[in-house]
Amino acid sequence: MLDTPQAVLDALRENDGRPHGLHRTVTAEELAEAAEAFDDPALLVTALLELMAAYEFTGEHRKSPVVFARLLKLHETTPDAFSEWEAHQVDWRFKWVTTSLLQVPDMPLATVHGWVDRMRERYEDAGHGLQPVAAMRYHLARHTGTGIPDAYDLWATRTRTRLSDCEACETRHHALHQVFAGDDAGALDTWRPVLDGGVSCSDEPQMSQAHALLPLLRLGRADEARSHHLTGYRQVRGRTGMQEEVGLHLEFCALSRNAARGVEILAENRPLFEATGAPLARLGFLTGTEVLLALLAGEGHTETPVGGPPGRNWTAGELLAEVREEADRLAAAFDTRNGTPAAGEARRLRLDRRPLLDEPLPLGLRTAFTGPAAVPAPAPAPAREIPQDLAELVREARRMAALGHPGDTPLWDRVAELAEADGYAHDTSLGTEARLRAELAEQRAHALYAEDRDRAARAAMEETAELYEAAGMAWHALVARTRALSWDVVITDGDQAGEDSGDARSAGPELWGALDALQREADQLLEKRIAAHDETGADPGPLPATGPAEGSATAEKYLTVLHCRVFAAYHVALAGSPEIPAPDRERFDALRATLESEAGRLGVPHQRGAARMFAGDVAARLGDHALAETELRAALKEIEASGRPWRGTRVRALLAQVLLCLDRPEEAAELLHQALAEAVRYEDTIFPMAPTYLLLGHAGTHTGDVTGAVRHFSEAATRFDREGEPNDAADARLQLADLLARAGRQADAVAVLESVVGDESAATLDERLLAQTRLTLARGLRALDEHLPAAEEFLRLADTVAGWEDGAQTLTLVAAEAATSLALAGRWEAARTAYDRAFAAHAEAPNPPMLLETACEFARLTMDAHGAEAAEEALRRLADADALYAAVPEDDEDFVHWFARGSIHYRRARVLAQADRFAEALPEAEAAVAAFADGGPDGEERRAEAVRIAALVESHGLGRIQGAVARLDEAAARCERAGLSEAAQILTSVREDLAAGATD
């Protein structure tokens, strides 16, 4: 009930603690109305100031000047109703009125000038410096586009005053002046103190971050742009007072080729379409929206669903027309009011911009949007032209397939398209149609295998074998049957429609017997070829590595059969690692050695390379990295000798992993870059690009290249998204966030993690992975002092782990962290509930260190929030800590007894001291000193802190200054001996202060 002035005042204080938004603004309006009911000018002043602030920070610029006019009248008639701070606010908020009037096109320009003149008169009368007036005249000149140089000089050359805008905001305006003058580099130099976090305010750095995005992109500083987008957008998201800045982030998404991210931002900010109180800022928002929508429309995505004004569904084309019409009208209204074309020209300049990057800038964010705009960039042009003539196309595809060139895939795809078309007539110059159908079936089998659809791939390869048999191509059929059989040992799927979900055939005697039989068949085919030459008496010469003739007995086909057998033995051996059963290891070693020797005898280097690669891979997985490096480098030499460099991409990636394990990240990074470049060069569409970028991220973290690592982790996550691997993408983002947090970029890390957990699709992730992501996010939010959002994440996580059979201990940890975050957020009732929940979980799955730390922290926060009257509650929390400590066995080597004991005594000493119970506090501080001393060198720094508290209690609480000084002298000397110079300096400083006080 707002039936007394005190009730209204209490409500005003409560409203002042709320974040700016619709709820706070509506409440401020109600409270201003309630304040008018009382004959209390001071109360009305307070209410009107709160209302004006609410309007200012939610973009209600049409209403703000009206409230200020009432405040000005009150100040003229009842100046005693204003406190010193409130009187200062009247002068300060003259600037708000000027900028608010500029926001409204139906406010005559003469009125704006009149307010600036009135501001000047008031400042002159009060003896204030006129720099803020000059700043307002500059903003007016910048808005109208007239007299800018003179106005800027008049402002920039004047000395700042206590009524000047804060340093961070003025820095933004100085930098923007340079941007408008075309000096992006100079602007970013000016901006550095704000963008680096050196100076800030309630509006900064988020406003500067938005405005700096375009200059950063234009200068090629894309990594910085990414960071400022991640952190800055979080601060402006959904805020009606930051419409223009949201528009700049939308423009950034278009210019960095992140249209899908832009569509997501539109969906998150639909309420901004209803915010009409700041027309100039709205024009900025609508123009940024139009830049994005025009890009979508230009790329043919006019039917893409997008978020627009609430109340109906929108497509990109429909919203573009709506936004364009309103923005054109607003720009024209401003130009009419101003008598200049400045607003329209600035708008056209933005709309003329095109993407500044050839490839999408990896942001590291998961984008939920899956429509056409989710495709981040046009597909790269193929490395070679695809022949238009079918016969030429098939011959080229066969030539490349015979070489094992990965670039044959798009050729076969085109062949399949033509062969399946209505009216297809087979060209007999290509051989039989049965052969072509077999080749297409083989390509389909390999494509299915690359997609991890193992059962479908095996079935397609078995069909391939039958088709080759029908075509009379014995060698091809034999290879297909061997490959299909070898794939049995790697089948992991079974959830594909129509596929058998049972286990694969056992890799036992039956499988090996079948593979042996196929090998004997290969040997027989080889003998027949040699015999045919012997009958003529001709020298057969070496077996050709490839051969175009149908059914030719080539070394390639013979060695491929051997290769398939090694492949099967390799997978069986790995299934038993790290302790491979002896029979499996012996089989693998024997088959691999056979492939290597036969490839050498027949002169096929790339198959010798394959044999060495198998050996290196197994050695790496068994932890013998030195042997692995030797084998893999030998494999690369064989492949280089083969003239088929595309076969080296995977070997390089594998060798890079080995080098990372050997702590040689620079060499690893070089190999990974080579592998990626070759995969692109040779059109290897099934090369594992995403995992390779992930490895590059790890290499970057080890070399200290944080910028490169961030870029590579981001690229890996994006590629995992495209490949439909959400868990791998989430794991990459978790690693990216960890890197960002360790690099001191916690806000970036939080933005990345929020994108993982931020919508319904998060429910499809692996539950444990999602839980780890939430835990990391919650801790990141807490590190940013966003305690309530942190607590909400902890509570969501607690509800999740409560349902796990093995989740009790995790629940203890999560509930404890939730309790602390809720307390930090001032939600004490919920904090106490979470605290009790943590102790209940502890009873089921003990976690003494965690709960003990929570109890001590809860005691500290209780005293900080409620003061001396809460001492008994704080002491009860410390009694909880005592009980936890007492329950831990003395011989528990995993529990650090001295630290726990010292922490409890230390916190109890501080609680008692805050409650002015100094006689009780001193023994507790001394007990803490003794406990930390038991920790030896590890406890010395904590011991010094406990001595400091004991000295302060003894001197200030008990009046025994000499005893405190002696205590500090001894402790400082001890710290010096222990090499803790900083701790010694702190103790000495306290000692000198106490000694000086005693002398005085």
PDB file of N, CA and C in Angstrom, residues 394-463:
ATOM      1  N   VAL A 394      32.839 -39.555 -67.676  1.00  0.00           N
ATOM      2  CA  VAL A 394      33.056 -40.883 -67.108  1.00  0.00           C
ATOM      3  C   VAL A 394      34.528 -41.279 -67.202  1.00  0.00           C
ATOM      4  N   ARG A 395      35.146 -40.996 -68.331  1.00  0.00           N
ATOM      5  CA  ARG A 395      36.559 -41.359 -68.474  1.00  0.00           C
ATOM      6  C   ARG A 395      37.424 -40.612 -67.460  1.00  0.00           C
ATOM      7  N   GLU A 396      37.136 -39.331 -67.255  1.00  0.00           N
ATOM      8  CA  GLU A 396      37.914 -38.562 -66.285  1.00  0.00           C
ATOM      9  C   GLU A 396      37.668 -39.073 -64.871  1.00  0.00           C
ATOM     10  N   ALA A 397      36.412 -39.421 -64.560  1.00  0.00           N
ATOM     11  CA  ALA A 397      36.103 -39.948 -63.237  1.00  0.00           C
ATOM     12  C   ALA A 397      36.832 -41.272 -63.007  1.00  0.00           C
ATOM     13  N   ARG A 398      36.886 -42.134 -64.032  1.00  0.00           N
ATOM     14  CA  ARG A 398      37.590 -43.409 -63.893  1.00  0.00           C
ATOM     15  C   ARG A 398      39.088 -43.194 -63.723  1.00  0.00           C
ATOM     16  N   ARG A 399      39.641 -42.237 -64.472  1.00  0.00           N
ATOM     17  CA  ARG A 399      41.068 -41.981 -64.346  1.00  0.00           C
ATOM     18  C   ARG A 399      41.422 -41.535 -62.930  1.00  0.00           C
ATOM     19  N   MET A 400      40.610 -40.623 -62.399  1.00  0.00           N
ATOM     20  CA  MET A 400      40.893 -40.121 -61.060  1.00  0.00           C
ATOM     21  C   MET A 400      40.642 -41.196 -60.004  1.00  0.00           C
ATOM     22  N   ALA A 401      39.606 -42.015 -60.222  1.00  0.00           N
ATOM     23  CA  ALA A 401      39.319 -43.085 -59.262  1.00  0.00           C
ATOM     24  C   ALA A 401      40.457 -44.094 -59.230  1.00  0.00           C
ATOM     25  N   ALA A 402      41.038 -44.391 -60.405  1.00  0.00           N
ATOM     26  CA  ALA A 402      42.154 -45.342 -60.455  1.00  0.00           C
ATOM     27  C   ALA A 402      43.355 -44.836 -59.682  1.00  0.00           C
ATOM     28  N   LEU A 403      43.500 -43.498 -59.594  1.00  0.00           N
ATOM     29  CA  LEU A 403      44.598 -42.901 -58.845  1.00  0.00           C
ATOM     30  C   LEU A 403      44.259 -42.694 -57.373  1.00  0.00           C
ATOM     31  N   GLY A 404      43.012 -42.959 -57.014  1.00  0.00           N
ATOM     32  CA  GLY A 404      42.586 -42.718 -55.634  1.00  0.00           C
ATOM     33  C   GLY A 404      42.460 -41.237 -55.313  1.00  0.00           C
ATOM     34  N   HIS A 405      42.241 -40.412 -56.357  1.00  0.00           N
ATOM     35  CA  HIS A 405      42.143 -38.963 -56.164  1.00  0.00           C
ATOM     36  C   HIS A 405      40.767 -38.620 -55.593  1.00  0.00           C
ATOM     37  N   PRO A 406      40.711 -37.899 -54.450  1.00  0.00           N
ATOM     38  CA  PRO A 406      39.420 -37.613 -53.840  1.00  0.00           C
ATOM     39  C   PRO A 406      38.549 -36.678 -54.663  1.00  0.00           C
ATOM     40  N   GLY A 407      39.157 -35.978 -55.633  1.00  0.00           N
ATOM     41  CA  GLY A 407      38.375 -35.074 -56.457  1.00  0.00           C
ATOM     42  C   GLY A 407      37.475 -35.768 -57.453  1.00  0.00           C
ATOM     43  N   ASP A 408      37.474 -37.123 -57.459  1.00  0.00           N
ATOM     44  CA  ASP A 408      36.569 -37.821 -58.368  1.00  0.00           C
ATOM     45  C   ASP A 408      35.120 -37.773 -57.890  1.00  0.00           C
ATOM     46  N   THR A 409      34.901 -37.450 -56.624  1.00  0.00           N
ATOM     47  CA  THR A 409      33.555 -37.512 -56.054  1.00  0.00           C
ATOM     48  C   THR A 409      32.557 -36.631 -56.789  1.00  0.00           C
ATOM     49  N   PRO A 410      32.837 -35.321 -57.007  1.00  0.00           N
ATOM     50  CA  PRO A 410      31.839 -34.521 -57.732  1.00  0.00           C
ATOM     51  C   PRO A 410      31.607 -35.012 -59.156  1.00  0.00           C
ATOM     52  N   LEU A 411      32.628 -35.634 -59.747  1.00  0.00           N
ATOM     53  CA  LEU A 411      32.441 -36.168 -61.100  1.00  0.00           C
ATOM     54  C   LEU A 411      31.460 -37.339 -61.075  1.00  0.00           C
ATOM     55  N   TRP A 412      31.649 -38.248 -60.144  1.00  0.00           N
ATOM     56  CA  TRP A 412      30.739 -39.385 -60.040  1.00  0.00           C
ATOM     57  C   TRP A 412      29.323 -38.916 -59.664  1.00  0.00           C
ATOM     58  N   ASP A 413      29.243 -37.887 -58.832  1.00  0.00           N
ATOM     59  CA  ASP A 413      27.916 -37.367 -58.484  1.00  0.00           C
ATOM     60  C   ASP A 413      27.187 -36.884 -59.730  1.00  0.00           C
ATOM     61  N   ARG A 414      27.929 -36.217 -60.620  1.00  0.00           N
ATOM     62  CA  ARG A 414      27.311 -35.735 -61.854  1.00  0.00           C
ATOM     63  C   ARG A 414      26.955 -36.899 -62.773  1.00  0.00           C
ATOM     64  N   VAL A 415      27.828 -37.906 -62.828  1.00  0.00           N
ATOM     65  CA  VAL A 415      27.522 -39.094 -63.629  1.00  0.00           C
ATOM     66  C   VAL A 415      26.243 -39.751 -63.122  1.00  0.00           C
ATOM     67  N   ALA A 416      26.119 -39.904 -61.813  1.00  0.00           N
ATOM     68  CA  ALA A 416      24.929 -40.529 -61.236  1.00  0.00           C
ATOM     69  C   ALA A 416      23.680 -39.729 -61.580  1.00  0.00           C
ATOM     70  N   GLU A 417      23.784 -38.408 -61.535  1.00  0.00           N
ATOM     71  CA  GLU A 417      22.639 -37.558 -61.865  1.00  0.00           C
ATOM     72  C   GLU A 417      22.189 -37.794 -63.302  1.00  0.00           C
ATOM     73  N   LEU A 418      23.162 -37.866 -64.222  1.00  0.00           N
ATOM     74  CA  LEU A 418      22.822 -38.076 -65.629  1.00  0.00           C
ATOM     75  C   LEU A 418      22.300 -39.484 -65.883  1.00  0.00           C
ATOM     76  N   ALA A 419      22.918 -40.463 -65.217  1.00  0.00           N
ATOM     77  CA  ALA A 419      22.531 -41.855 -65.456  1.00  0.00           C
ATOM     78  C   ALA A 419      21.151 -42.177 -64.901  1.00  0.00           C
ATOM     79  N   GLU A 420      20.708 -41.430 -63.908  1.00  0.00           N
ATOM     80  CA  GLU A 420      19.391 -41.672 -63.319  1.00  0.00           C
ATOM     81  C   GLU A 420      18.302 -40.838 -63.985  1.00  0.00           C
ATOM     82  N   ALA A 421      18.678 -39.958 -64.887  1.00  0.00           N
ATOM     83  CA  ALA A 421      17.695 -39.094 -65.533  1.00  0.00           C
ATOM     84  C   ALA A 421      16.832 -39.902 -66.497  1.00  0.00           C
ATOM     85  N   ASP A 422      15.613 -39.422 -66.693  1.00  0.00           N
ATOM     86  CA  ASP A 422      14.713 -40.069 -67.652  1.00  0.00           C
ATOM     87  C   ASP A 422      15.319 -40.000 -69.049  1.00  0.00           C
ATOM     88  N   GLY A 423      15.173 -41.077 -69.781  1.00  0.00           N
ATOM     89  CA  GLY A 423      15.654 -41.100 -71.154  1.00  0.00           C
ATOM     90  C   GLY A 423      17.136 -41.349 -71.300  1.00  0.00           C
ATOM     91  N   TYR A 424      17.798 -41.801 -70.214  1.00  0.00           N
ATOM     92  CA  TYR A 424      19.236 -42.053 -70.305  1.00  0.00           C
ATOM     93  C   TYR A 424      19.509 -43.183 -71.304  1.00  0.00           C
ATOM     94  N   ALA A 425      20.440 -42.942 -72.222  1.00  0.00           N
ATOM     95  CA  ALA A 425      20.852 -43.953 -73.200  1.00  0.00           C
ATOM     96  C   ALA A 425      22.334 -44.197 -73.006  1.00  0.00           C
ATOM     97  N   HIS A 426      22.701 -45.434 -72.749  1.00  0.00           N
ATOM     98  CA  HIS A 426      24.090 -45.741 -72.441  1.00  0.00           C
ATOM     99  C   HIS A 426      24.961 -45.675 -73.692  1.00  0.00           C
ATOM    100  N   ASP A 427      26.131 -45.097 -73.502  1.00  0.00           N
ATOM    101  CA  ASP A 427      27.130 -44.994 -74.570  1.00  0.00           C
ATOM    102  C   ASP A 427      28.044 -46.214 -74.473  1.00  0.00           C
ATOM    103  N   THR A 428      27.966 -47.101 -75.465  1.00  0.00           N
ATOM    104  CA  THR A 428      28.724 -48.361 -75.407  1.00  0.00           C
ATOM    105  C   THR A 428      30.227 -48.134 -75.473  1.00  0.00           C
ATOM    106  N   SER A 429      30.651 -46.940 -75.875  1.00  0.00           N
ATOM    107  CA  SER A 429      32.094 -46.686 -75.885  1.00  0.00           C
ATOM    108  C   SER A 429      32.654 -46.664 -74.466  1.00  0.00           C
ATOM    109  N   LEU A 430      31.773 -46.578 -73.472  1.00  0.00           N
ATOM    110  CA  LEU A 430      32.190 -46.584 -72.072  1.00  0.00           C
ATOM    111  C   LEU A 430      32.228 -47.990 -71.484  1.00  0.00           C
ATOM    112  N   GLY A 431      32.040 -48.998 -72.362  1.00  0.00           N
ATOM    113  CA  GLY A 431      31.928 -50.356 -71.843  1.00  0.00           C
ATOM    114  C   GLY A 431      30.473 -50.666 -71.541  1.00  0.00           C
ATOM    115  N   THR A 432      30.250 -51.727 -70.811  1.00  0.00           N
ATOM    116  CA  THR A 432      28.875 -52.137 -70.554  1.00  0.00           C
ATOM    117  C   THR A 432      28.211 -51.208 -69.543  1.00  0.00           C
ATOM    118  N   GLU A 433      26.878 -51.144 -69.635  1.00  0.00           N
ATOM    119  CA  GLU A 433      26.130 -50.359 -68.652  1.00  0.00           C
ATOM    120  C   GLU A 433      26.247 -50.998 -67.273  1.00  0.00           C
ATOM    121  N   ALA A 434      26.398 -52.334 -67.239  1.00  0.00           N
ATOM    122  CA  ALA A 434      26.547 -53.029 -65.949  1.00  0.00           C
ATOM    123  C   ALA A 434      27.779 -52.515 -65.212  1.00  0.00           C
ATOM    124  N   ARG A 435      28.854 -52.263 -65.961  1.00  0.00           N
ATOM    125  CA  ARG A 435      30.061 -51.745 -65.312  1.00  0.00           C
ATOM    126  C   ARG A 435      29.809 -50.358 -64.708  1.00  0.00           C
ATOM    127  N   LEU A 436      29.140 -49.499 -65.463  1.00  0.00           N
ATOM    128  CA  LEU A 436      28.871 -48.156 -64.959  1.00  0.00           C
ATOM    129  C   LEU A 436      27.993 -48.210 -63.715  1.00  0.00           C
ATOM    130  N   ARG A 437      26.986 -49.080 -63.731  1.00  0.00           N
ATOM    131  CA  ARG A 437      26.112 -49.197 -62.562  1.00  0.00           C
ATOM    132  C   ARG A 437      26.902 -49.696 -61.348  1.00  0.00           C
ATOM    133  N   ALA A 438      27.841 -50.604 -61.596  1.00  0.00           N
ATOM    134  CA  ALA A 438      28.684 -51.104 -60.497  1.00  0.00           C
ATOM    135  C   ALA A 438      29.553 -49.982 -59.931  1.00  0.00           C
ATOM    136  N   GLU A 439      30.113 -49.164 -60.814  1.00  0.00           N
ATOM    137  CA  GLU A 439      30.959 -48.053 -60.359  1.00  0.00           C
ATOM    138  C   GLU A 439      30.162 -47.054 -59.529  1.00  0.00           C
ATOM    139  N   LEU A 440      28.930 -46.784 -59.965  1.00  0.00           N
ATOM    140  CA  LEU A 440      28.096 -45.850 -59.215  1.00  0.00           C
ATOM    141  C   LEU A 440      27.688 -46.437 -57.866  1.00  0.00           C
ATOM    142  N   ALA A 441      27.423 -47.738 -57.832  1.00  0.00           N
ATOM    143  CA  ALA A 441      27.104 -48.392 -56.560  1.00  0.00           C
ATOM    144  C   ALA A 441      28.292 -48.326 -55.611  1.00  0.00           C
ATOM    145  N   GLU A 442      29.506 -48.477 -56.153  1.00  0.00           N
ATOM    146  CA  GLU A 442      30.709 -48.394 -55.315  1.00  0.00           C
ATOM    147  C   GLU A 442      30.868 -46.993 -54.719  1.00  0.00           C
ATOM    148  N   GLN A 443      30.631 -45.986 -55.541  1.00  0.00           N
ATOM    149  CA  GLN A 443      30.715 -44.615 -55.018  1.00  0.00           C
ATOM    150  C   GLN A 443      29.676 -44.377 -53.926  1.00  0.00           C
ATOM    151  N   ARG A 444      28.480 -44.911 -54.135  1.00  0.00           N
ATOM    152  CA  ARG A 444      27.431 -44.755 -53.126  1.00  0.00           C
ATOM    153  C   ARG A 444      27.823 -45.434 -51.822  1.00  0.00           C
ATOM    154  N   ALA A 445      28.456 -46.586 -51.901  1.00  0.00           N
ATOM    155  CA  ALA A 445      28.895 -47.308 -50.704  1.00  0.00           C
ATOM    156  C   ALA A 445      29.933 -46.500 -49.931  1.00  0.00           C
ATOM    157  N   HIS A 446      30.888 -45.924 -50.654  1.00  0.00           N
ATOM    158  CA  HIS A 446      31.913 -45.114 -49.981  1.00  0.00           C
ATOM    159  C   HIS A 446      31.300 -43.869 -49.327  1.00  0.00           C
ATOM    160  N   ALA A 447      30.318 -43.271 -50.009  1.00  0.00           N
ATOM    161  CA  ALA A 447      29.669 -42.085 -49.434  1.00  0.00           C
ATOM    162  C   ALA A 447      28.938 -42.439 -48.141  1.00  0.00           C
ATOM    163  N   LEU A 448      28.267 -43.583 -48.127  1.00  0.00           N
ATOM    164  CA  LEU A 448      27.569 -44.023 -46.913  1.00  0.00           C
ATOM    165  C   LEU A 448      28.558 -44.312 -45.789  1.00  0.00           C
ATOM    166  N   TYR A 449      29.674 -44.905 -46.141  1.00  0.00           N
ATOM    167  CA  TYR A 449      30.684 -45.200 -45.126  1.00  0.00           C
ATOM    168  C   TYR A 449      31.249 -43.912 -44.531  1.00  0.00           C
ATOM    169  N   ALA A 450      31.454 -42.889 -45.384  1.00  0.00           N
ATOM    170  CA  ALA A 450      31.964 -41.601 -44.896  1.00  0.00           C
ATOM    171  C   ALA A 450      30.976 -40.946 -43.944  1.00  0.00           C
ATOM    172  N   GLU A 451      29.685 -41.247 -44.102  1.00  0.00           N
ATOM    173  CA  GLU A 451      28.657 -40.696 -43.224  1.00  0.00           C
ATOM    174  C   GLU A 451      28.443 -41.556 -41.979  1.00  0.00           C
ATOM    175  N   ASP A 452      29.301 -42.560 -41.770  1.00  0.00           N
ATOM    176  CA  ASP A 452      29.192 -43.475 -40.633  1.00  0.00           C
ATOM    177  C   ASP A 452      27.916 -44.301 -40.670  1.00  0.00           C
ATOM    178  N   ARG A 453      27.376 -44.498 -41.846  1.00  0.00           N
ATOM    179  CA  ARG A 453      26.215 -45.389 -41.988  1.00  0.00           C
ATOM    180  C   ARG A 453      26.745 -46.763 -42.411  1.00  0.00           C
ATOM    181  N   ASP A 454      27.351 -47.418 -41.417  1.00  0.00           N
ATOM    182  CA  ASP A 454      28.172 -48.595 -41.704  1.00  0.00           C
ATOM    183  C   ASP A 454      27.378 -49.751 -42.309  1.00  0.00           C
ATOM    184  N   ARG A 455      26.207 -50.027 -41.784  1.00  0.00           N
ATOM    185  CA  ARG A 455      25.436 -51.168 -42.304  1.00  0.00           C
ATOM    186  C   ARG A 455      24.969 -50.910 -43.728  1.00  0.00           C
ATOM    187  N   ALA A 456      24.468 -49.705 -43.981  1.00  0.00           N
ATOM    188  CA  ALA A 456      24.041 -49.380 -45.335  1.00  0.00           C
ATOM    189  C   ALA A 456      25.230 -49.422 -46.292  1.00  0.00           C
ATOM    190  N   ALA A 457      26.400 -48.964 -45.801  1.00  0.00           N
ATOM    191  CA  ALA A 457      27.601 -48.973 -46.642  1.00  0.00           C
ATOM    192  C   ALA A 457      27.983 -50.408 -47.000  1.00  0.00           C
ATOM    193  N   ARG A 458      27.959 -51.299 -46.014  1.00  0.00           N
ATOM    194  CA  ARG A 458      28.324 -52.687 -46.293  1.00  0.00           C
ATOM    195  C   ARG A 458      27.363 -53.310 -47.297  1.00  0.00           C
ATOM    196  N   ALA A 459      26.050 -53.035 -47.119  1.00  0.00           N
ATOM    197  CA  ALA A 459      25.074 -53.590 -48.055  1.00  0.00           C
ATOM    198  C   ALA A 459      25.313 -53.056 -49.467  1.00  0.00           C
ATOM    199  N   ALA A 460      25.625 -51.754 -49.573  1.00  0.00           N
ATOM    200  CA  ALA A 460      25.881 -51.168 -50.889  1.00  0.00           C
ATOM    201  C   ALA A 460      27.143 -51.755 -51.512  1.00  0.00           C
ATOM    202  N   MET A 461      28.150 -52.049 -50.695  1.00  0.00           N
ATOM    203  CA  MET A 461      29.382 -52.623 -51.236  1.00  0.00           C
ATOM    204  C   MET A 461      29.150 -54.074 -51.674  1.00  0.00           C
ATOM    205  N   GLU A 462      28.312 -54.802 -50.958  1.00  0.00           N
ATOM    206  CA  GLU A 462      27.987 -56.166 -51.389  1.00  0.00           C
ATOM    207  C   GLU A 462      27.229 -56.133 -52.718  1.00  0.00           C
ATOM    208  N   GLU A 463      26.345 -55.152 -52.873  1.00  0.00           N
ATOM    209  CA  GLU A 463      25.649 -54.982 -54.159  1.00  0.00           C
ATOM    210  C   GLU A 463      26.652 -54.644 -55.259  1.00  0.00           C
TER     211      GLU A 463
END
